[in-house]
Coordinates of C-alpha atoms in Angstrom, one line a residue:
M1 CA 0.0 0.0 0.0
T2 CA 1.4 3.4 -1.0
G3 CA -0.3 5.3 1.9
V4 CA -2.1 7.6 -0.4
V5 CA -5.7 8.1 0.6
P6 CA -8.1 8.3 -2.4
P7 CA -10.4 11.2 -2.5
T8 CA -13.9 10.6 -1.2
I9 CA -16.7 11.1 -3.7
E10 CA -20.0 12.3 -2.4
R11 CA -23.0 11.3 -4.3
P12 CA -25.3 14.2 -5.1
K13 CA -28.6 14.3 -3.2
T14 CA -31.6 13.7 -5.5
V15 CA -34.3 14.9 -3.1
I16 CA -34.4 17.3 -0.2
G17 CA -36.6 17.3 2.8
V18 CA -38.9 20.3 3.4
G19 CA -38.3 21.2 7.0
M20 CA -38.6 24.2 9.3
R21 CA -35.9 26.2 7.5
E22 CA -37.7 25.9 4.2
M23 CA -41.0 26.7 5.7
V24 CA -39.6 29.8 7.5
I25 CA -38.1 31.1 4.2
L26 CA -41.3 30.5 2.2
G27 CA -43.4 32.1 5.0
I28 CA -41.3 35.2 5.0
G29 CA -41.5 35.3 1.2
L30 CA -45.3 35.0 1.4
V31 CA -45.6 37.8 4.0
I32 CA -43.5 40.1 1.8
A33 CA -45.5 39.2 -1.3
M34 CA -48.7 40.0 0.6
L35 CA -47.3 43.3 1.6
V36 CA -46.5 44.0 -2.1
V37 CA -50.1 43.0 -3.1
I38 CA -51.7 45.4 -0.6
S39 CA -49.4 48.3 -1.5
P40 CA -50.8 51.2 -3.5
I41 CA -49.0 50.5 -6.8
S42 CA -50.4 49.4 -10.2
L43 CA -51.7 45.8 -10.6
I44 CA -49.0 44.9 -13.1
L45 CA -46.2 45.9 -10.7
K46 CA -48.0 44.1 -7.8
V47 CA -48.2 40.8 -9.7
G48 CA -44.7 41.1 -11.0
F49 CA -43.0 41.9 -7.7
A50 CA -45.1 39.4 -5.8
V51 CA -44.2 36.6 -8.2
L52 CA -40.5 37.7 -8.1
V53 CA -40.5 37.7 -4.3
M54 CA -42.1 34.3 -4.0
G55 CA -39.8 32.9 -6.7
L56 CA -36.7 34.1 -5.0
A57 CA -38.0 32.7 -1.7
A58 CA -38.6 29.4 -3.3
L59 CA -35.2 29.5 -4.9
L60 CA -33.5 30.2 -1.6
A61 CA -35.5 27.7 0.3
L62 CA -35.5 24.8 -2.1
G63 CA -32.4 25.6 -4.1
R64 CA -29.2 23.6 -3.9
A65 CA -25.9 24.1 -5.6
P66 CA -25.8 21.7 -8.5
T67 CA -22.3 20.4 -7.9
T68 CA -22.2 20.1 -4.1
G69 CA -25.8 20.0 -3.0
K70 CA -25.2 22.8 -0.5
T71 CA -27.9 25.3 0.5
F72 CA -27.5 29.0 -0.2
E73 CA -26.2 29.7 3.3
E74 CA -23.6 27.0 3.2
H75 CA -22.5 28.1 -0.3
F76 CA -22.3 31.8 0.7
I77 CA -20.3 30.9 3.9
D78 CA -17.9 28.9 1.7
I79 CA -17.4 31.9 -0.6
I80 CA -16.7 34.2 2.4
R81 CA -14.3 31.7 3.9
F82 CA -12.5 31.4 0.5
Y83 CA -12.0 35.1 0.2
S84 CA -11.0 35.6 3.8
R85 CA -8.4 32.8 3.9
G86 CA -4.7 33.5 3.9
R87 CA -3.0 33.1 0.6
F88 CA 0.3 31.3 0.0
L89 CA 1.9 31.1 -3.3
Q90 CA 4.1 28.1 -2.6
R91 CA 5.0 25.7 0.2
G92 CA 7.1 27.1 2.9
T93 CA 6.3 30.8 2.5
S94 CA 3.9 31.0 5.5
G95 CA 6.6 31.3 8.1
E96 CA 5.3 28.4 10.0
S97 CA 7.0 25.0 9.9
E98 CA 4.8 22.3 8.5
L99 CA 4.3 19.2 10.6
R100 CA 3.7 16.3 8.3
K101 CA 3.5 12.6 8.9
A102 CA 5.7 10.4 6.8
V103 CA 2.7 8.3 5.7
E104 CA -0.8 9.6 5.9
E105 CA -3.3 7.3 7.5
P106 CA -6.5 6.5 5.5
A107 CA -9.6 8.3 6.7
Y108 CA -11.6 5.1 6.4
S109 CA -10.8 1.5 6.7
A110 CA -11.7 -0.9 3.9
A111 CA -14.8 -2.1 6.0
D112 CA -16.1 1.5 6.4
I113 CA -16.1 2.4 2.7
E114 CA -19.7 1.0 2.2
K115 CA -21.0 2.9 5.2
V116 CA -19.7 6.2 3.6
F117 CA -21.9 5.7 0.6
E118 CA -25.1 4.5 2.4
K119 CA -28.0 6.7 1.5
Q120 CA -28.9 9.0 4.3
A121 CA -32.7 9.6 4.8
E122 CA -33.6 13.2 4.3
K123 CA -35.4 14.9 7.1
G124 CA -38.7 16.7 6.6
V125 CA -42.3 15.8 5.9
V126 CA -42.3 16.4 2.2
K127 CA -39.5 15.4 -0.2
V128 CA -39.0 17.4 -3.4
K129 CA -36.4 17.7 -6.0
P130 CA -34.0 20.7 -5.4
L131 CA -34.1 23.8 -7.6
P132 CA -30.8 24.8 -9.3
L133 CA -29.1 27.4 -7.2
N134 CA -27.2 29.1 -10.0
W135 CA -27.7 31.8 -12.6
S136 CA -30.2 29.8 -14.7
G137 CA -32.5 29.4 -11.7
L138 CA -32.4 33.1 -11.0
F139 CA -33.0 33.8 -14.7
G140 CA -36.0 31.4 -14.6
V141 CA -37.5 33.2 -11.6
V142 CA -37.1 36.7 -13.2
S143 CA -38.5 35.4 -16.5
F144 CA -41.5 33.9 -14.8
A145 CA -42.2 37.2 -12.9
F146 CA -41.9 39.2 -16.2
L147 CA -44.3 36.8 -18.0
A148 CA -46.8 37.0 -15.1
A149 CA -46.7 40.8 -15.3
L150 CA -47.1 40.7 -19.1
L151 CA -50.1 38.4 -18.8
V152 CA -51.8 40.8 -16.3
W153 CA -51.0 43.7 -18.6
I154 CA -52.6 41.8 -21.6
W155 CA -55.6 40.8 -19.4
G156 CA -56.1 44.4 -18.2
G157 CA -56.5 45.7 -21.8
G158 CA -52.9 46.9 -22.4
L159 CA -52.6 44.9 -25.6
R160 CA -55.9 46.1 -27.0
E161 CA -54.9 49.7 -26.2
L162 CA -51.5 49.2 -27.9
L163 CA -53.1 47.7 -31.0
L164 CA -55.7 50.5 -31.3
T165 CA -52.9 53.1 -31.3
F166 CA -51.5 51.5 -34.4
G167 CA -54.9 51.1 -36.0
I168 CA -55.0 47.3 -35.7
Q169 CA -58.2 45.8 -34.4

């Protein structure tokens, strides 16, 4: 045995449990959307902003990073940790002496490998597929809010008014 420990490969989670965290985020989004609905702005803006707020709340609550399966908070903390870490261009420039073992010990014995890959049951009452927590998910939410506002504008007579100004009936 060479003493080299192979990297562990985490299987991506296919479902997430909807627990208290998700319900709190969705509840806050619903309250903000209701405040937008009762505000004194036009109906088109009300619908657009309410759909945008609820979509962003759903994306934050149910979204997971596609490569790691981490929530928004975990992913954001990783980004902050990455930018606040000390940077070293090469080994030995930190000023501290490195203490290294001659041979690294494996993190798991051969009998424990199967236990690492056992499927862990997700907590929560309802299990749903996660939303993509990336730019495409954000673009989808913004597009859906724009389409909802456009449909309300068409339903409210905006299209008819526009066509009448050009003489099209």
